[in-house]
PDB file of C-alpha atoms in Angstrom:
ATOM      1  CA  ALA T   1      16.620  -0.213  13.285  1.00 45.00           C
ATOM      2  CA  ASP T   2      16.641   2.994  11.592  1.00 42.00           C
ATOM      3  CA  GLU T   3      16.008   1.524   8.650  1.00 39.00           C
ATOM      4  CA  SER T   4      13.079  -0.367   9.158  1.00 38.00           C
ATOM      5  CA  SER T   5      11.337   3.306  10.168  1.00 37.00           C
ATOM      6  CA  GLY T   6      11.082   3.908   6.452  1.00 42.00           C
ATOM      7  CA  TYR T   7      11.319   7.466   7.016  1.00 34.00           C
ATOM      8  CA  GLU T   8      13.894   9.163   4.875  1.00 37.00           C
ATOM      9  CA  SER T   9      13.126  12.704   6.565  1.00 37.00           C
ATOM     10  CA  GLU T  10      15.506  15.491   6.772  1.00 37.00           C
ATOM     11  CA  SER T  11      13.642  16.577   9.544  1.00 41.00           C
ATOM     12  CA  ALA T  12      14.009  14.015  11.632  1.00 43.00           C
ATOM     13  CA  GLY T  13      18.141  14.300  12.401  1.00 44.00           C
ATOM     14  CA  GLY T  14      17.354  15.170  16.356  1.00 43.00           C
ATOM     15  CA  GLU T  15      16.274  11.986  17.330  1.00 42.00           C
ATOM     16  CA  ARG T  16      18.957  10.167  16.127  1.00 42.00           C
ATOM     17  CA  ALA T  17      21.749  12.526  15.869  1.00 46.00           C
ATOM     18  CA  GLY T  18      25.198  10.993  16.570  1.00 46.00           C
ATOM     19  CA  ALA T  19      23.182   7.656  17.443  1.00 48.00           C
ATOM     20  CA  ALA T  20      24.043   5.829  14.376  1.00 49.00           C
ATOM     21  CA  ALA T  21      27.380   5.177  12.098  1.00 50.00           C
ATOM     22  CA  PRO T  22      28.430   7.794   9.061  1.00 55.00           C
ATOM     23  CA  GLY T  23      26.085   6.596   6.092  1.00 55.00           C
ATOM     24  CA  GLY T  24      24.235   4.049   8.108  1.00 54.00           C
ATOM     25  CA  THR T  25      21.095   6.019   7.642  1.00 59.00           C
ATOM     26  CA  ARG T  26      21.023   5.854   4.349  1.00 67.00           C
ATOM     27  CA  GLY T  27      19.090   2.599   3.281  1.00 74.00           C
ATOM     28  CA  ARG T  28      17.099   1.360   0.360  1.00 81.00           C
ATOM     29  CA  GLN T  29      14.619   4.153  -0.528  1.00 86.00           C
ATOM     30  CA  ARG T  30      11.003   2.831   0.138  1.00 85.00           C
ATOM     31  CA  ARG T  31       8.588   2.313  -2.712  1.00 79.00           C
ATOM     32  CA  ALA T  32       6.526   5.718  -3.289  1.00 85.00           C
ATOM     33  CA  ARG T  33       2.874   5.265  -2.021  1.00 86.00           C
ATOM     34  CA  THR T  34       0.453   4.600  -4.796  1.00 85.00           C
ATOM     35  CA  ALA T  35      -2.090   6.761  -5.404  1.00 91.00           C
ATOM     36  CA  PHE T  36      -5.420   5.011  -6.730  1.00 94.00           C
ATOM     37  CA  THR T  37      -8.163   6.696  -8.933  1.00 96.00           C
ATOM     38  CA  SER T  38     -11.222   6.914  -7.390  1.00 96.00           C
ATOM     39  CA  GLU T  39     -11.944   4.788 -11.165  1.00 97.00           C
ATOM     40  CA  GLN T  40      -9.577   2.152  -9.758  1.00 97.00           C
ATOM     41  CA  VAL T  41     -10.417   1.945  -6.208  1.00 97.00           C
ATOM     42  CA  CYS T  42     -14.630   1.561  -7.407  1.00 97.00           C
ATOM     43  CA  ARG T  43     -13.501  -1.449  -9.721  1.00 97.00           C
ATOM     44  CA  LEU T  44     -11.394  -3.023  -6.884  1.00 98.00           C
ATOM     45  CA  GLU T  45     -14.369  -2.457  -4.419  1.00 98.00           C
ATOM     46  CA  LYS T  46     -17.108  -4.048  -6.784  1.00 98.00           C
ATOM     47  CA  THR T  47     -14.283  -6.927  -7.153  1.00 98.00           C
ATOM     48  CA  PHE T  48     -13.584  -6.963  -3.523  1.00 98.00           C
ATOM     49  CA  GLN T  49     -17.836  -7.177  -3.188  1.00 97.00           C
ATOM     50  CA  ARG T  50     -17.931 -10.576  -5.330  1.00 97.00           C
ATOM     51  CA  GLN T  51     -14.543 -12.387  -3.802  1.00 96.00           C
ATOM     52  CA  LYS T  52     -12.228 -11.470  -0.768  1.00 96.00           C
ATOM     53  CA  TYR T  53      -9.532 -13.638  -2.628  1.00 97.00           C
ATOM     54  CA  LEU T  54      -8.275 -13.238  -6.103  1.00 96.00           C
ATOM     55  CA  GLY T  55      -6.804 -16.445  -7.602  1.00 96.00           C
ATOM     56  CA  ALA T  56      -3.241 -15.690 -10.240  1.00 97.00           C
ATOM     57  CA  THR T  57      -5.659 -15.316 -13.277  1.00 97.00           C
ATOM     58  CA  GLU T  58      -8.335 -13.058 -11.468  1.00 97.00           C
ATOM     59  CA  ARG T  59      -5.207 -10.667 -10.653  1.00 98.00           C
ATOM     60  CA  ARG T  60      -3.219 -10.605 -13.372  1.00 98.00           C
ATOM     61  CA  LYS T  61      -6.532  -9.560 -15.692  1.00 97.00           C
ATOM     62  CA  LEU T  62      -7.664  -6.755 -12.760  1.00 98.00           C
ATOM     63  CA  ALA T  63      -4.349  -5.301 -13.230  1.00 97.00           C
ATOM     64  CA  ALA T  64      -3.959  -5.341 -16.686  1.00 98.00           C
ATOM     65  CA  ALA T  65      -7.622  -3.637 -16.472  1.00 97.00           C
ATOM     66  CA  LEU T  66      -6.646  -1.074 -14.240  1.00 97.00           C
ATOM     67  CA  GLN T  67      -3.368  -0.155 -15.107  1.00 96.00           C
ATOM     68  CA  LEU T  68      -1.335  -1.486 -12.020  1.00 97.00           C
ATOM     69  CA  SER T  69       0.949  -4.119 -10.992  1.00 96.00           C
ATOM     70  CA  GLU T  70      -0.066  -7.682  -9.765  1.00 97.00           C
ATOM     71  CA  ILE T  71       1.783  -6.893  -6.539  1.00 96.00           C
ATOM     72  CA  GLN T  72      -0.208  -3.325  -6.074  1.00 96.00           C
ATOM     73  CA  ILE T  73      -3.833  -5.821  -6.789  1.00 97.00           C
ATOM     74  CA  LYS T  74      -2.156  -7.705  -3.808  1.00 97.00           C
ATOM     75  CA  THR T  75      -1.560  -5.319  -1.478  1.00 97.00           C
ATOM     76  CA  TRP T  76      -4.051  -3.369  -1.920  1.00 97.00           C
ATOM     77  CA  PHE T  77      -6.535  -7.073  -1.286  1.00 98.00           C
ATOM     78  CA  GLN T  78      -4.747  -7.874   1.594  1.00 97.00           C
ATOM     79  CA  ASN T  79      -5.495  -4.565   2.880  1.00 97.00           C
ATOM     80  CA  ARG T  80      -8.803  -3.905   1.905  1.00 97.00           C
ATOM     81  CA  ARG T  81      -9.265  -7.910   4.083  1.00 98.00           C
ATOM     82  CA  MET T  82      -7.050  -6.590   7.270  1.00 98.00           C
ATOM     83  CA  LYS T  83      -9.778  -3.570   6.864  1.00 97.00           C
ATOM     84  CA  LEU T  84     -13.216  -5.648   7.138  1.00 96.00           C
ATOM     85  CA  LYS T  85     -11.802  -8.137   9.785  1.00 96.00           C
ATOM     86  CA  ARG T  86     -11.321  -4.519  11.948  1.00 97.00           C
ATOM     87  CA  GLN T  87     -13.989  -3.480  10.907  1.00 96.00           C
ATOM     88  CA  ILE T  88     -16.505  -6.438  12.318  1.00 93.00           C
TER      89      ILE T  88
END
C-alpha cells in the first residue's frame, strides 16, 4: 500500500514509523515529472486543437519533432483529454 503512493520523502517518516518491515518502504522510484518547455506545450496544444487522438505514426513524428518519448506524448494527450472532459 505504501509503494503505490509514489512519495519517497524523507520527512514522511512519522506516518509510517514502525508500520512497515525494514526495507519494505523502498519500492521502485517514481519517474521524475517531465518539465515541458513552452514551445513543446504550444505545439502539443496546437496539435490537440486539430485532433484529440493521435495514431502511432503521428505520435512518432511529434515525439521526434519535440524531442520527447512517444510515451510522454501519449500521456500528455491522455491528460489533456481528461482536462477537457473536466472543463465540459
